[in-house]
Amino acid sequence: MLIYVCILDELKKRAMGSNQTVLLEQDIVRDICEETGFTSKQVQRLYGRFKALEKQGVDGYLTRESLMSIPEVSINPLGERLVDVIIQDHGEANKIDFQQFVRMLARFRRGKANTQYNTKEKKLRFLFSMYDRNHDSKIDRNELLEILKMMVGGNIHDEQIATIADHTIGELDSDGDLSITFEEFCETLQRIDVDEKMSMKFLS
């Protein structure tokens, strides 16, 4: 789970660290603040970086290529998977606009869950979606194998990875369907402070 947060944190740093002076209209900023819980200054900083990344994509949108152009994301073994989740699940037509991008980041805003986005369930569903790429609400053996191979690269033989996948499903699958449902996934993480582990502090 921590590796996902590290990649997201890098996206956040890139977004918040821009020196761009491009500004959104105040009424749009106000609406975004009310919806996501970000401050107006945070929204403007995010917008500045969004516009900088946008230059490598489509006008008004970030594309997969835009996000993969961030070096720390492109070299991370799970970078492509995270970008796919951002673009495909939180955008549309293989691109994401600014408001969609901010809503996605709002899931990881630190502090009281006072919006529809930064609840514990939203964080868990985002993490679950990293595995469940066919959107059938369960993680099957092939999906688990795929992400395990991404994480370990060529450091472990396929037979060992398969053993890990089978053991994991055997441990977590409580209903015997040879897959991991969202409920079973959440059960395994109940002792982990998900709100803390999957939250980031955004500059004020």
mmCIF file of N, CA, C and O in Angstrom, residues 58 60-64 84-101 103:
data_model
loop_
_atom_site.group_PDB
_atom_site.id
_atom_site.type_symbol
_atom_site.label_atom_id
_atom_site.label_comp_id
_atom_site.label_asym_id
_atom_site.label_seq_id
_atom_site.Cartn_x
_atom_site.Cartn_y
_atom_site.Cartn_z
ATOM 1 N N VAL A 58 -3.311 17.240 -24.028
ATOM 2 C CA VAL A 58 -4.377 17.852 -24.809
ATOM 3 C C VAL A 58 -4.853 19.094 -24.074
ATOM 4 O O VAL A 58 -4.938 19.099 -22.845
ATOM 5 N N GLY A 60 -6.565 21.549 -21.944
ATOM 6 C CA GLY A 60 -7.621 21.404 -20.951
ATOM 7 C C GLY A 60 -7.632 20.067 -20.243
ATOM 8 O O GLY A 60 -8.454 19.851 -19.348
ATOM 9 N N TYR A 61 -6.716 19.182 -20.607
ATOM 10 C CA TYR A 61 -6.708 17.833 -20.036
ATOM 11 C C TYR A 61 -5.277 17.350 -19.785
ATOM 12 O O TYR A 61 -4.331 17.824 -20.414
ATOM 13 N N LEU A 62 -5.164 16.383 -18.882
ATOM 14 C CA LEU A 62 -3.946 15.601 -18.764
ATOM 15 C C LEU A 62 -4.207 14.242 -19.392
ATOM 16 O O LEU A 62 -5.276 13.664 -19.221
ATOM 17 N N THR A 63 -3.228 13.747 -20.119
ATOM 18 C CA THR A 63 -3.326 12.423 -20.720
ATOM 19 C C THR A 63 -2.392 11.472 -19.981
ATOM 20 O O THR A 63 -1.636 11.877 -19.091
ATOM 21 N N ARG A 64 -2.446 10.228 -20.372
ATOM 22 C CA ARG A 64 -1.539 9.238 -19.789
ATOM 23 C C ARG A 64 -0.087 9.671 -19.996
ATOM 24 O O ARG A 64 0.749 9.552 -19.098
ATOM 25 N N ASP A 84 -2.961 4.607 -15.054
ATOM 26 C CA ASP A 84 -4.140 4.019 -15.689
ATOM 27 C C ASP A 84 -5.379 4.201 -14.812
ATOM 28 O O ASP A 84 -6.469 4.513 -15.306
ATOM 29 N N VAL A 85 -5.218 3.994 -13.500
ATOM 30 C CA VAL A 85 -6.346 4.176 -12.579
ATOM 31 C C VAL A 85 -6.817 5.624 -12.604
ATOM 32 O O VAL A 85 -8.016 5.908 -12.672
ATOM 33 N N ILE A 86 -5.875 6.560 -12.572
ATOM 34 C CA ILE A 86 -6.224 7.981 -12.566
ATOM 35 C C ILE A 86 -6.964 8.367 -13.846
ATOM 36 O O ILE A 86 -8.024 8.998 -13.807
ATOM 37 N N ILE A 87 -6.409 7.975 -14.984
ATOM 38 C CA ILE A 87 -6.972 8.379 -16.271
ATOM 39 C C ILE A 87 -8.265 7.639 -16.587
ATOM 40 O O ILE A 87 -9.272 8.240 -16.985
ATOM 41 N N GLN A 88 -8.271 6.327 -16.401
ATOM 42 C CA GLN A 88 -9.414 5.517 -16.822
ATOM 43 C C GLN A 88 -10.574 5.558 -15.834
ATOM 44 O O GLN A 88 -11.739 5.551 -16.233
ATOM 45 N N ASP A 89 -10.265 5.604 -14.534
ATOM 46 C CA ASP A 89 -11.328 5.528 -13.533
ATOM 47 C C ASP A 89 -11.830 6.894 -13.085
ATOM 48 O O ASP A 89 -12.963 7.013 -12.616
ATOM 49 N N HIS A 90 -10.992 7.912 -13.204
ATOM 50 C CA HIS A 90 -11.373 9.225 -12.679
ATOM 51 C C HIS A 90 -11.479 10.290 -13.765
ATOM 52 O O HIS A 90 -11.876 11.416 -13.491
ATOM 53 N N GLY A 91 -11.134 9.929 -14.983
ATOM 54 C CA GLY A 91 -11.307 10.828 -16.110
ATOM 55 C C GLY A 91 -12.312 10.237 -17.080
ATOM 56 O O GLY A 91 -13.176 9.452 -16.705
ATOM 57 N N GLU A 92 -12.175 10.602 -18.342
ATOM 58 C CA GLU A 92 -13.031 10.030 -19.374
ATOM 59 C C GLU A 92 -12.324 10.154 -20.715
ATOM 60 O O GLU A 92 -11.537 11.078 -20.934
ATOM 61 N N ALA A 93 -12.595 9.197 -21.588
ATOM 62 C CA ALA A 93 -11.995 9.179 -22.925
ATOM 63 C C ALA A 93 -10.471 9.264 -22.858
ATOM 64 O O ALA A 93 -9.831 9.970 -23.640
ATOM 65 N N ASN A 94 -9.879 8.556 -21.874
ATOM 66 C CA ASN A 94 -8.419 8.472 -21.725
ATOM 67 C C ASN A 94 -7.746 9.812 -21.454
ATOM 68 O O ASN A 94 -6.591 10.026 -21.823
ATOM 69 N N LYS A 95 -8.480 10.705 -20.806
ATOM 70 C CA LYS A 95 -7.887 11.964 -20.361
ATOM 71 C C LYS A 95 -8.669 12.448 -19.145
ATOM 72 O O LYS A 95 -9.768 11.978 -18.872
ATOM 73 N N ILE A 96 -8.060 13.380 -18.403
ATOM 74 C CA ILE A 96 -8.689 13.855 -17.170
ATOM 75 C C ILE A 96 -8.584 15.373 -17.112
ATOM 76 O O ILE A 96 -7.520 15.945 -17.399
ATOM 77 N N ASP A 97 -9.695 16.034 -16.797
ATOM 78 C CA ASP A 97 -9.656 17.494 -16.725
ATOM 79 C C ASP A 97 -9.280 17.929 -15.309
ATOM 80 O O ASP A 97 -9.103 17.098 -14.408
ATOM 81 N N PHE A 98 -9.167 19.224 -15.098
ATOM 82 C CA PHE A 98 -8.655 19.710 -13.820
ATOM 83 C C PHE A 98 -9.562 19.343 -12.654
ATOM 84 O O PHE A 98 -9.094 18.880 -11.608
ATOM 85 N N GLN A 99 -10.850 19.540 -12.810
ATOM 86 C CA GLN A 99 -11.751 19.247 -11.696
ATOM 87 C C GLN A 99 -11.764 17.758 -11.360
ATOM 88 O O GLN A 99 -11.818 17.379 -10.189
ATOM 89 N N GLN A 100 -11.695 16.912 -12.371
ATOM 90 C CA GLN A 100 -11.612 15.471 -12.122
ATOM 91 C C GLN A 100 -10.308 15.126 -11.400
ATOM 92 O O GLN A 100 -10.287 14.290 -10.492
ATOM 93 N N PHE A 101 -9.235 15.786 -11.796
ATOM 94 C CA PHE A 101 -7.929 15.552 -11.193
ATOM 95 C C PHE A 101 -7.929 15.955 -9.715
ATOM 96 O O PHE A 101 -7.424 15.234 -8.851
ATOM 97 N N ARG A 103 -10.575 16.202 -7.745
ATOM 98 C CA ARG A 103 -11.437 15.278 -6.999
ATOM 99 C C ARG A 103 -10.680 14.001 -6.648
ATOM 100 O O ARG A 103 -10.847 13.446 -5.559
#
